[in-house]
Amino acid sequence: MYALYAWGNALHESELDRDPGWLAPEVLSGERQVVSDYLCLTDEGPLRVDGPNTIFDVEDEQVEGRALVGRDLAGARWRVVWIRVATDGTLEEALRVGREFADAGDVFVDESPERNPLGFGEVVTIWEDEHGQWDLTLVRV
């Protein structure tokens, strides 16, 4: 199975990483995908987000969205760290999204990465926006 994660300065500088909508129970449980006009990496429209598998930092602990269902985060420090892009889990689908991202602008593609910016999974490909706004990492999980 393959997973595609997105993150970057655009997410943090815009403070979208702290948008309360991320914590909606139906998003964290997977009943509803996050779709935001502000989360666009390509000309194909808004990024589709897999909320249960998106990685959050909560009080300096990294947890998947599904672990936050029903958790009271009032007053807690939290933010989205790595957005899990909603795909069908195949290599082909993840590469298609990555190619769309690369075709949309000035993007460096590393098809033989020697580093793992996520710290989990086996990294297959990394796409980096040359302006430092968005990065994508494809991992085998």
XYZ file of C-alpha atoms in Angstrom:
141
model
C 0.000 0.000 0.000
C 1.161 3.539 -0.796
C 0.431 6.842 0.912
C 1.020 10.395 -0.197
C 1.632 13.146 2.357
C 1.629 16.916 1.758
C 2.959 19.741 3.904
C 4.794 23.024 3.546
C 5.143 26.656 4.428
C 1.816 27.517 2.784
C -0.005 25.309 5.280
C 1.703 26.853 8.303
C 2.022 30.470 7.158
C -1.683 30.624 6.311
C -2.482 28.975 9.666
C -4.586 26.370 7.856
C -2.739 23.850 10.015
C -4.737 25.158 12.992
C -8.148 25.474 11.335
C -10.760 24.052 13.738
C -12.410 22.239 10.808
C -9.663 19.614 10.984
C -11.038 18.474 14.345
C -14.594 17.820 13.181
C -15.479 14.268 14.279
C -16.721 13.372 10.792
C -13.369 14.439 9.292
C -11.268 12.568 11.855
C -13.391 9.430 11.475
C -13.339 9.530 7.667
C -17.067 10.122 7.227
C -16.244 13.368 5.373
C -13.159 14.490 3.474
C -11.601 17.876 4.020
C -12.080 19.922 0.877
C -10.845 23.495 1.027
C -10.291 25.969 -1.769
C -7.183 27.010 0.166
C -5.659 23.521 -0.127
C -4.925 23.513 -3.861
C -1.682 22.045 -5.168
C -2.743 21.615 -8.785
C -5.085 23.061 -11.384
C -7.318 20.016 -10.851
C -9.043 21.564 -7.850
C -8.818 21.282 -4.072
C -6.672 18.621 -2.473
C -8.701 15.680 -1.183
C -7.655 14.883 2.381
C -7.745 11.600 4.312
C -8.517 12.976 7.802
C -8.129 9.760 9.828
C -4.579 9.251 8.506
C -3.469 12.888 8.549
C -0.710 13.411 11.123
C -1.248 15.982 13.867
C 1.129 17.349 16.472
C -0.751 17.495 19.781
C 1.258 18.806 22.714
C 4.509 17.641 21.006
C 3.161 14.153 20.267
C 2.507 13.064 16.679
C -0.786 11.232 16.275
C -3.076 10.205 13.430
C -6.370 12.004 13.110
C -8.350 8.862 13.994
C -6.733 8.919 17.463
C -8.289 12.336 18.095
C -11.920 11.258 17.657
C -13.726 12.122 20.891
C -10.619 13.647 22.474
C -11.112 17.017 24.167
C -8.498 19.362 22.726
C -9.850 22.550 24.309
C -6.801 24.551 25.364
C -4.357 22.026 23.875
C -1.600 23.022 21.449
C -2.256 21.194 18.190
C -1.611 21.585 14.471
C -1.618 19.517 11.299
C 1.900 18.360 10.438
C 1.440 16.074 7.400
C -1.744 15.973 5.364
C -2.497 12.488 4.091
C -3.784 12.909 0.548
C -6.878 10.795 -0.158
C -5.946 8.203 -2.781
C -6.929 4.612 -3.460
C -3.656 3.360 -1.944
C -2.079 2.317 -5.236
C 1.282 3.468 -6.519
C -0.335 4.563 -9.790
C -2.854 6.879 -8.106
C -0.219 8.468 -5.854
C 2.116 9.021 -8.817
C -0.732 10.573 -10.805
C -1.352 13.132 -8.048
C 2.399 13.781 -7.804
C 2.652 14.342 -11.568
C -0.275 16.787 -11.444
C 1.545 18.683 -8.701
C 4.790 18.707 -10.730
C 2.971 19.856 -13.868
C 1.376 22.777 -12.007
C 4.612 24.698 -11.408
C 8.292 24.777 -10.548
C 8.685 21.457 -8.757
C 11.820 19.406 -8.102
C 11.234 15.652 -8.253
C 13.528 13.197 -6.446
C 12.744 9.667 -7.623
C 15.618 8.123 -5.646
C 15.453 9.911 -2.305
C 18.071 9.142 0.299
C 16.253 10.975 3.072
C 12.908 10.472 4.744
C 11.319 13.787 5.755
C 8.406 11.969 7.401
C 10.371 9.576 9.577
C 8.096 6.621 8.732
C 7.407 4.374 5.759
C 9.733 3.628 2.847
C 10.103 6.794 0.752
C 9.552 6.267 -2.973
C 9.417 9.811 -4.411
C 9.599 13.375 -3.119
C 8.197 16.416 -4.917
C 9.330 19.841 -3.668
C 7.894 23.161 -4.769
C 10.937 25.319 -5.580
C 9.296 28.229 -3.749
C 9.122 26.231 -0.492
C 5.343 26.391 -0.276
C 4.399 22.713 -0.704
C 6.110 19.324 -0.598
C 4.732 15.858 -1.302
C 6.245 12.572 -0.199
C 5.157 9.192 -1.480
C 5.816 6.317 0.916
C 5.175 2.603 0.931
C 3.430 1.800 4.210
